[in-house]
């Protein structure tokens, strides 16, 4: 539900491979490679910032949440500001105690369901609090977005 910036990281899109953004991507890649090595060595994801706690491996969860309701967060600002792909219908209803925090995401009238979320720092050391996955079963479309506090 964000912009295509990630996919523009190629020579055909005139990506600046000496940019600050590229340096960030390289650091994230190093963190991801470290997570892979930790998994191969320990059979689990290990906290990249503090791999040990009280003399034991500081294991982290693969997912922070699996299933349940959609929740409101700063990721919904793309819905509020009407900056989402127009193939989808996205709405937010304001009110207390609404199902899915009043958030509706559909494709051709079929609802998306919240599937899972995970924090990026558990995987590669990035600062994203929640990588969020939604699924619409009729078209079999998967949407990813993120919440960054």
CSV table of C-alpha atoms in Angstrom, one decimal:
chain,number,residue,atom,x,y,z
A,1,UNK,CA,0.0,0.0,0.0
A,2,UNK,CA,3.1,2.2,-0.1
A,3,UNK,CA,4.9,3.7,-3.0
A,4,UNK,CA,6.9,1.6,-5.5
A,5,UNK,CA,10.2,2.9,-4.2
A,6,UNK,CA,11.5,-0.5,-3.1
A,7,UNK,CA,11.0,-1.8,-6.6
A,8,UNK,CA,12.8,1.1,-8.2
A,9,UNK,CA,16.1,-0.1,-6.8
A,10,UNK,CA,17.4,-1.2,-10.3
A,11,UNK,CA,19.6,0.3,-13.0
A,12,UNK,CA,16.6,0.6,-15.4
A,13,UNK,CA,15.0,3.1,-12.9
A,14,UNK,CA,18.2,5.2,-12.7
A,15,UNK,CA,18.8,4.1,-9.1
A,16,UNK,CA,21.7,5.9,-7.4
A,17,UNK,CA,23.9,3.0,-6.1
A,18,UNK,CA,26.0,5.5,-4.2
A,19,UNK,CA,23.0,7.1,-2.4
A,20,UNK,CA,22.3,7.1,1.4
A,21,UNK,CA,19.3,4.9,0.7
A,22,UNK,CA,21.6,2.4,-0.9
A,23,UNK,CA,23.8,2.4,2.1
A,24,UNK,CA,20.8,1.7,4.3
A,25,UNK,CA,19.8,-1.2,2.0
A,26,UNK,CA,23.3,-2.6,2.3
A,27,UNK,CA,23.2,-2.4,6.1
A,28,UNK,CA,19.8,-4.2,6.1
A,29,UNK,CA,21.2,-6.9,3.8
A,30,UNK,CA,24.1,-7.4,6.3
A,31,UNK,CA,21.6,-7.8,9.2
A,32,UNK,CA,19.5,-10.3,7.2
A,33,UNK,CA,22.6,-12.3,6.4
A,34,UNK,CA,23.6,-12.3,10.1
A,35,UNK,CA,20.0,-13.5,10.9
A,36,UNK,CA,20.4,-16.3,8.4
A,37,UNK,CA,23.7,-17.4,9.8
A,38,UNK,CA,22.3,-17.3,13.4
A,39,UNK,CA,19.4,-19.5,12.2
A,40,UNK,CA,21.7,-22.0,10.6
A,41,UNK,CA,23.9,-22.0,13.8
A,42,UNK,CA,21.2,-22.0,16.5
A,43,UNK,CA,18.0,-23.1,14.7
A,44,UNK,CA,16.2,-19.9,15.7
A,45,UNK,CA,16.0,-16.2,15.2
A,46,UNK,CA,18.3,-14.4,17.6
A,47,UNK,CA,18.0,-10.7,18.6
A,48,UNK,CA,20.7,-8.9,16.5
A,49,UNK,CA,21.1,-6.1,19.0
A,50,UNK,CA,21.6,-8.3,22.1
A,51,UNK,CA,22.2,-11.9,21.1
A,52,UNK,CA,22.5,-13.0,24.7
A,53,UNK,CA,20.6,-12.2,27.9
A,54,UNK,CA,21.6,-13.6,31.3
A,55,UNK,CA,24.0,-16.0,29.5
A,56,UNK,CA,21.3,-17.5,27.3
A,57,UNK,CA,20.5,-16.9,23.6
A,58,UNK,CA,18.0,-14.1,23.2
A,59,UNK,CA,15.6,-15.8,20.9
A,60,UNK,CA,12.9,-13.7,19.1
A,61,UNK,CA,9.5,-14.7,17.6
A,62,UNK,CA,9.1,-15.3,13.9
A,63,UNK,CA,5.7,-13.5,14.1
A,64,UNK,CA,4.4,-11.1,16.6
A,65,UNK,CA,0.8,-11.8,15.8
A,66,UNK,CA,-1.0,-14.4,13.7
A,67,UNK,CA,-4.7,-13.8,12.8
A,68,UNK,CA,-7.3,-11.7,14.4
A,69,UNK,CA,-8.7,-8.2,13.7
A,70,UNK,CA,-7.1,-5.5,11.7
A,71,UNK,CA,-5.8,-2.7,13.9
A,72,UNK,CA,-5.5,1.1,13.4
A,73,UNK,CA,-2.0,2.5,13.3
A,74,UNK,CA,0.1,5.0,11.4
A,75,UNK,CA,0.0,2.6,8.4
A,76,UNK,CA,-3.6,3.7,7.9
A,77,UNK,CA,-2.5,7.2,7.0
A,78,UNK,CA,-2.3,6.1,3.3
A,79,UNK,CA,-6.0,5.2,3.5
A,80,UNK,CA,-6.9,8.5,5.2
A,81,UNK,CA,-4.9,10.6,2.7
A,82,UNK,CA,-6.3,8.5,-0.2
A,83,UNK,CA,-2.8,7.4,-1.3
A,84,UNK,CA,-3.4,3.7,-1.9
A,85,UNK,CA,-3.7,1.6,-5.1
A,86,UNK,CA,-7.1,2.4,-6.6
A,87,UNK,CA,-7.7,-1.2,-7.6
A,88,UNK,CA,-8.7,-1.6,-3.9
A,89,UNK,CA,-11.4,0.0,-1.9
A,90,UNK,CA,-10.2,1.1,1.5
A,91,UNK,CA,-12.2,2.9,4.1
A,92,UNK,CA,-11.9,3.9,7.7
A,93,UNK,CA,-15.0,4.4,9.9
A,94,UNK,CA,-14.5,6.5,13.0
A,95,UNK,CA,-15.9,5.2,16.2
A,96,UNK,CA,-15.2,3.2,19.4
A,97,UNK,CA,-15.4,-0.6,19.6
A,98,UNK,CA,-15.8,-1.1,15.8
A,99,UNK,CA,-14.7,-4.4,14.3
A,100,UNK,CA,-11.3,-4.2,12.7
A,101,UNK,CA,-11.0,-0.7,14.2
A,102,UNK,CA,-13.4,0.5,11.5
A,103,UNK,CA,-10.9,-0.4,8.7
A,104,UNK,CA,-12.3,-2.0,5.5
A,105,UNK,CA,-10.0,-3.2,2.7
A,106,UNK,CA,-11.7,-4.9,-0.3
A,107,UNK,CA,-11.0,-5.9,-3.8
A,108,UNK,CA,-14.0,-6.2,-6.2
A,109,UNK,CA,-16.2,-6.3,-3.1
A,110,UNK,CA,-14.3,-9.1,-1.4
A,111,UNK,CA,-12.7,-8.3,2.0
A,112,UNK,CA,-9.1,-8.7,2.9
A,113,UNK,CA,-8.3,-10.5,6.2
A,114,UNK,CA,-5.4,-9.8,8.5
A,115,UNK,CA,-3.0,-12.7,8.4
A,116,UNK,CA,0.1,-11.8,10.4
A,117,UNK,CA,2.6,-9.2,11.4
A,118,UNK,CA,6.3,-9.3,12.4
A,119,UNK,CA,8.8,-6.6,13.4
A,120,UNK,CA,11.6,-6.0,10.9
A,121,UNK,CA,14.2,-5.7,13.7
A,122,UNK,CA,13.6,-9.4,14.5
A,123,UNK,CA,14.7,-10.4,11.0
A,124,UNK,CA,17.3,-7.9,9.8
A,125,UNK,CA,17.8,-5.1,12.3
A,126,UNK,CA,15.6,-2.5,10.6
A,127,UNK,CA,13.3,-0.1,12.4
A,128,UNK,CA,9.9,-1.2,11.2
A,129,UNK,CA,7.6,-2.1,14.1
A,130,UNK,CA,5.2,-4.2,12.1
A,131,UNK,CA,5.3,-5.7,8.6
A,132,UNK,CA,1.6,-6.4,8.1
A,133,UNK,CA,0.2,-9.1,5.7
A,134,UNK,CA,-3.4,-9.2,4.5
A,135,UNK,CA,-5.1,-11.8,2.2
A,136,UNK,CA,-8.2,-11.7,0.0
A,137,UNK,CA,-9.1,-15.4,-0.7
A,138,UNK,CA,-11.2,-15.0,-3.9
A,139,UNK,CA,-8.6,-13.3,-6.0
A,140,UNK,CA,-5.8,-14.8,-3.9
A,141,UNK,CA,-4.1,-11.3,-3.6
A,142,UNK,CA,-1.7,-10.7,-0.7
A,143,UNK,CA,-1.1,-7.1,0.4
A,144,UNK,CA,1.9,-6.1,2.6
A,145,UNK,CA,2.3,-2.8,4.3
A,146,UNK,CA,4.2,-1.6,7.4
A,147,UNK,CA,3.7,0.4,10.6
A,148,UNK,CA,6.7,2.6,11.5
A,149,UNK,CA,6.5,4.4,14.8
